CSV table of C-alpha atoms and ligand atoms in Angstrom, one decimal:
chain,number,residue,atom,x,y,z
A,354,MET,CA,69.6,149.2,166.6
A,355,LYS,CA,69.2,145.7,168.3
A,356,VAL,CA,72.3,144.3,170.1
A,357,LYS,CA,72.8,140.6,170.7
A,358,GLU,CA,75.9,139.5,172.7
A,359,VAL,CA,77.3,136.3,171.3
A,360,LEU,CA,80.6,136.1,173.3
A,361,HIS,CA,82.2,138.5,175.8
A,362,ASN,CA,82.2,142.0,174.1
A,363,VAL,CA,81.3,140.4,170.8
A,364,VAL,CA,78.0,141.4,169.5
A,365,LEU,CA,75.7,141.1,166.5
A,366,LEU,CA,74.0,144.4,165.5
A,367,ASP,CA,70.8,144.6,163.7
A,368,ARG,CA,70.7,147.9,161.8
A,369,ASN,CA,67.3,148.0,159.9
A,370,GLY,CA,67.7,144.3,159.1
A,371,ARG,CA,71.5,144.3,158.2
A,372,LYS,CA,73.5,142.2,160.5
A,373,ILE,CA,76.8,143.5,161.6
A,374,LEU,CA,79.4,141.6,163.8
A,375,ALA,CA,81.3,144.0,166.1
A,376,THR,CA,83.3,144.2,169.3
A,377,LYS,CA,82.5,146.5,172.1
A,378,SER,CA,85.6,148.9,172.3
A,379,ARG,CA,86.5,152.1,173.8
A,380,TYR,CA,89.2,152.5,171.2
A,381,ALA,CA,89.4,154.3,167.8
A,382,PRO,CA,89.2,152.3,164.6
A,383,HIS,CA,92.6,150.5,163.8
A,384,TYR,CA,92.2,149.7,160.1
A,385,GLY,CA,89.4,151.9,158.8
A,386,GLU,CA,86.5,149.8,160.2
A,387,LYS,CA,83.2,151.7,161.1
A,388,LYS,CA,82.2,152.6,164.5
A,389,TYR,CA,78.6,152.3,165.8
A,390,GLY,CA,78.6,154.1,169.0
A,391,GLU,CA,80.7,152.0,171.4
A,392,PHE,CA,81.1,149.1,168.8
A,393,ARG,CA,83.7,148.6,166.2
A,394,GLU,CA,82.7,146.6,163.1
A,395,TRP,CA,84.5,143.4,162.8
A,396,MET,CA,84.6,142.3,159.1
A,397,ALA,CA,84.7,138.7,158.2
A,398,SER,CA,86.5,139.3,154.9
A,399,ARG,CA,89.4,140.8,157.0
A,400,SER,CA,89.4,138.3,159.9
A,401,LYS,CA,89.2,134.5,159.9
A,402,LEU,CA,88.1,134.7,163.5
A,403,ALA,CA,85.2,137.0,162.5
A,404,ALA,CA,84.2,134.6,159.8
A,405,LEU,CA,84.3,131.7,162.2
A,406,ILE,CA,81.9,133.4,164.5
A,407,LEU,CA,79.6,134.5,161.6
A,408,LYS,CA,79.6,130.8,160.6
A,409,GLU,CA,77.9,130.3,164.1
A,410,TYR,CA,81.0,128.6,165.5
A,411,VAL,CA,81.7,130.6,168.7
A,412,PRO,CA,84.7,129.3,170.7
A,413,GLU,CA,84.2,130.2,174.5
A,414,ILE,CA,87.1,132.6,174.8
A,415,LYS,CA,87.1,134.0,178.4
A,416,GLU,CA,87.7,137.6,179.2
A,417,ASP,CA,90.8,136.8,181.4
A,418,TRP,CA,92.4,134.4,179.1
A,419,LYS,CA,96.1,134.4,178.1
A,420,ILE,CA,96.5,134.0,174.3
A,421,LEU,CA,99.5,133.3,172.2
A,422,TYR,CA,98.7,134.8,168.7
A,423,LEU,CA,100.8,133.6,165.9
A,424,GLY,CA,100.8,135.7,162.6
A,425,ALA,CA,99.7,139.2,164.0
A,426,ALA,CA,100.4,141.1,160.6
A,427,SER,CA,99.2,144.7,161.3
A,428,GLY,CA,96.8,143.7,164.1
A,429,THR,CA,93.5,143.6,162.5
A,430,THR,CA,92.2,140.6,164.3
A,431,VAL,CA,94.4,141.2,167.4
A,432,SER,CA,92.6,144.4,167.9
A,433,HIS,CA,89.3,142.6,168.2
A,434,PHE,CA,90.8,139.7,170.2
A,435,ALA,CA,92.1,142.4,172.6
A,436,ASP,CA,88.5,143.6,173.2
A,437,ILE,CA,87.5,140.1,174.1
A,438,VAL,CA,90.2,139.3,176.5
A,439,GLU,CA,90.1,142.7,178.2
A,440,LYS,CA,91.3,141.2,181.6
A,441,GLY,CA,93.8,138.9,180.0
A,442,VAL,CA,96.8,139.3,177.7
A,443,ILE,CA,97.8,138.6,174.1
A,444,PHE,CA,101.3,137.7,173.3
A,445,ALA,CA,101.3,138.4,169.5
A,446,VAL,CA,104.1,137.2,167.2
A,447,GLU,CA,104.9,138.5,163.7
A,448,TYR,CA,108.1,138.1,161.7
A,449,SER,CA,107.7,140.7,159.0
A,450,ALA,CA,108.9,144.2,160.0
A,451,LYS,CA,106.5,146.2,157.7
A,452,PRO,CA,103.2,145.1,159.2
A,453,PHE,CA,104.8,145.0,162.6
A,454,SER,CA,105.3,148.8,162.7
A,455,LYS,CA,101.6,149.4,162.3
A,456,PHE,CA,100.9,146.7,164.8
A,457,LEU,CA,103.1,148.4,167.2
A,458,GLU,CA,100.8,151.5,167.2
A,459,LEU,CA,98.0,149.3,168.2
A,460,ALA,CA,100.1,147.7,171.0
A,461,MET,CA,101.1,151.0,172.4
A,462,GLU,CA,97.6,152.0,173.0
A,463,ARG,CA,96.5,148.7,174.5
A,464,LYS,CA,97.9,147.4,177.9
A,465,ASN,CA,96.9,143.8,177.0
A,466,ILE,CA,98.9,143.3,173.9
A,467,ILE,CA,102.6,142.3,174.1
A,468,PRO,CA,104.1,142.5,170.5
A,469,ILE,CA,107.0,140.2,169.6
A,470,LEU,CA,108.9,140.6,166.4
A,471,ALA,CA,110.1,136.9,165.8
A,472,ASN,CA,109.8,133.9,163.7
A,473,ALA,CA,107.1,131.5,165.2
A,474,LEU,CA,109.3,128.5,163.9
A,475,GLN,CA,111.6,129.4,166.8
A,476,PRO,CA,109.5,129.6,170.0
A,477,TRP,CA,112.6,129.3,172.2
A,478,LYS,CA,113.6,132.8,171.2
A,479,TYR,CA,110.6,134.3,172.9
A,480,SER,CA,110.1,131.7,175.7
A,481,GLY,CA,111.5,134.2,178.2
A,482,ILE,CA,108.6,136.6,177.4
A,483,VAL,CA,105.6,134.4,176.9
A,484,ASP,CA,103.7,132.5,179.8
A,485,LYS,CA,101.8,129.5,179.6
A,486,VAL,CA,98.6,130.3,177.7
A,487,ASP,CA,95.0,129.2,177.6
A,488,MET,CA,94.7,129.3,173.8
A,489,ILE,CA,97.1,129.5,170.8
A,490,TYR,CA,95.5,131.3,167.8
A,491,GLN,CA,97.4,130.8,164.5
A,492,ASP,CA,97.0,132.6,161.3
A,493,VAL,CA,100.4,132.4,159.6
A,494,ALA,CA,99.8,131.3,155.9
A,495,HIS,CA,103.1,129.4,156.0
A,496,PRO,CA,104.0,126.0,154.4
A,497,GLU,CA,105.1,124.8,157.9
A,498,GLN,CA,101.8,125.7,159.7
A,499,VAL,CA,101.4,122.4,161.6
A,500,GLU,CA,105.1,122.3,162.6
A,501,ILE,CA,104.8,125.9,163.9
A,502,PHE,CA,101.7,125.1,165.9
A,503,GLU,CA,103.1,122.1,167.4
A,504,ARG,CA,106.3,123.7,168.5
A,505,ASN,CA,104.5,126.5,170.1
A,506,ALA,CA,102.1,124.3,171.9
A,507,ASP,CA,105.0,122.3,173.3
A,508,PHE,CA,106.5,125.4,174.9
A,509,PHE,CA,103.3,127.4,175.9
A,510,LEU,CA,100.1,125.6,175.8
A,511,LYS,CA,98.5,124.7,179.2
A,512,LYS,CA,97.1,121.2,179.9
A,513,ARG,CA,93.7,121.2,178.4
A,514,GLY,CA,94.5,124.5,176.7
A,515,GLU,CA,92.9,125.2,173.3
A,516,GLY,CA,94.1,125.9,169.8
A,517,LEU,CA,92.5,127.7,166.8
A,518,ILE,CA,94.5,127.0,163.7
A,519,MET,CA,93.5,128.8,160.5
A,520,VAL,CA,94.7,126.6,157.8
A,521,LYS,CA,95.2,127.8,154.2
A,522,ALA,CA,95.6,124.9,151.9
A,523,ARG,CA,97.4,126.7,149.1
A,524,SER,CA,100.2,127.8,151.5
A,525,ILE,CA,100.8,124.2,152.5
A,526,ASP,CA,100.5,122.5,149.1
A,527,SER,CA,99.6,124.6,146.0
A,528,THR,CA,99.2,121.4,143.8
A,529,ALA,CA,97.0,119.2,145.9
A,530,GLU,CA,93.2,119.4,146.4
A,531,PRO,CA,92.5,121.7,149.4
A,532,LYS,CA,90.2,118.8,151.0
A,533,GLU,CA,93.2,116.5,150.8
A,534,VAL,CA,95.5,119.0,152.5
A,535,PHE,CA,93.0,119.6,155.2
A,536,THR,CA,92.7,115.8,155.9
A,537,ARG,CA,96.4,115.5,156.1
A,538,VAL,CA,96.7,118.5,158.7
A,539,LYS,CA,93.8,117.1,160.7
A,540,GLN,CA,95.3,113.5,160.9
A,541,ARG,CA,98.6,115.1,162.0
A,542,LEU,CA,97.0,117.2,164.7
A,543,LYS,CA,95.0,114.2,165.9
A,544,SER,CA,98.2,112.4,166.8
A,545,LYS,CA,98.7,115.0,169.6
A,546,PHE,CA,95.7,116.8,170.3
A,547,ARG,CA,91.8,116.3,170.5
A,548,VAL,CA,90.3,117.7,167.4
A,549,LEU,CA,87.1,119.4,168.6
A,550,ALA,CA,86.0,120.7,165.1
A,551,VAL,CA,86.9,121.6,161.6
A,552,ILE,CA,85.1,124.5,160.0
A,553,ASP,CA,85.2,125.6,156.5
A,554,LEU,CA,85.5,129.4,156.2
A,555,GLU,CA,83.7,129.7,152.9
A,556,PRO,CA,82.2,132.1,151.6
A,557,TYR,CA,84.5,134.6,153.5
A,558,HIS,CA,87.9,132.9,152.9
A,559,LYS,CA,88.3,130.5,149.9
A,560,ASP,CA,90.3,127.2,150.6
A,561,HIS,CA,90.6,127.8,154.4
A,562,VAL,CA,89.4,125.9,157.5
A,563,ALA,CA,89.6,126.7,161.1
A,564,ILE,CA,90.6,123.7,163.3
A,565,HIS,CA,89.7,123.8,166.9
A,566,ILE,CA,91.7,121.5,169.1
A,567,GLN,CA,92.3,120.8,172.8
A,568,ARG,CA,95.3,119.6,174.4
B,1225,LIG,C1,97.2,136.0,156.8
B,1225,LIG,S1,98.4,137.1,157.7
B,1225,LIG,C2,97.7,137.3,159.3
B,1225,LIG,C3,96.5,138.2,159.2
B,1225,LIG,C4,96.1,138.4,160.8
B,1225,LIG,N1,96.2,137.2,161.6
B,1225,LIG,C5,94.8,139.1,161.0
B,1225,LIG,O1,93.8,138.4,160.9
B,1225,LIG,O2,94.8,140.3,161.1
B,1225,LIG,C6,99.7,136.0,158.0
B,1225,LIG,C7,100.9,136.7,158.7
B,1225,LIG,O3,101.7,135.6,159.2
B,1225,LIG,C8,103.2,136.2,159.1
B,1225,LIG,N2,103.8,134.9,159.3
B,1225,LIG,C9,104.1,133.9,158.4
B,1225,LIG,N3,105.0,133.1,158.8
B,1225,LIG,C10,105.4,133.5,160.0
B,1225,LIG,C11,106.3,133.1,160.9
B,1225,LIG,N4,107.0,131.9,160.7
B,1225,LIG,N5,106.6,133.6,162.1
B,1225,LIG,C12,105.9,134.8,162.3
B,1225,LIG,N6,104.9,135.4,161.4
B,1225,LIG,C13,104.7,134.7,160.3
B,1225,LIG,C14,103.1,136.9,157.9
B,1225,LIG,O4,104.2,137.8,157.8
B,1225,LIG,C15,101.8,137.6,157.8
B,1225,LIG,O5,101.8,138.8,158.4
């Protein structure tokens, strides 16, 4: 098996010609993903960050970064993110109790995950827990996605800090063309941040883009 590192603890495995994205992890599988020795498979169909990396857009996330993660759900992507920022910390917000209970199991075994049960539209409610962060990662599939990002950036994003916003067109406007929605979102973000890239997540996630910004 050939192993190529693309980012800290993120590898592309070549198993007899089949390419597999994975993270180096000493932990057991969290959501039924396969383990190949010390690596946990990271499936693009289950994680927009994995899709982004497989589309060869690899944000330079450092191993000691502090991350604010909005929309943790049961922790699929957070589990891999925690492998990357092994010397940093992830403050992870989720407002739905059901996925949160599974997410808590993950947070209990990892020292670098701080789980927060809260509505991401109300950052002041967790401002006593969350530090200034190097990156905000957001995947909330909520009609007010941009508002949520801006409010959290105002509270927590460091100067020159970065944001990765996974935008789901249909959650914002189910009647407009996705392209039109993405243009609107980009224009709004441009008024406050430097937009570094907009990447379409097809074929892994239909009508989704990732927007990478810097403060
Ligand atoms: C697409 S899922 C996230 C999947 C997850 N990021 C992953 O890749 O493993 C979106 C999640 O955002 C949560 N969410 C939506 N609006 C939210 C809000 N205002 N505050 C906190 N969580 C929210 C939902 O409950 C849901 O669990």
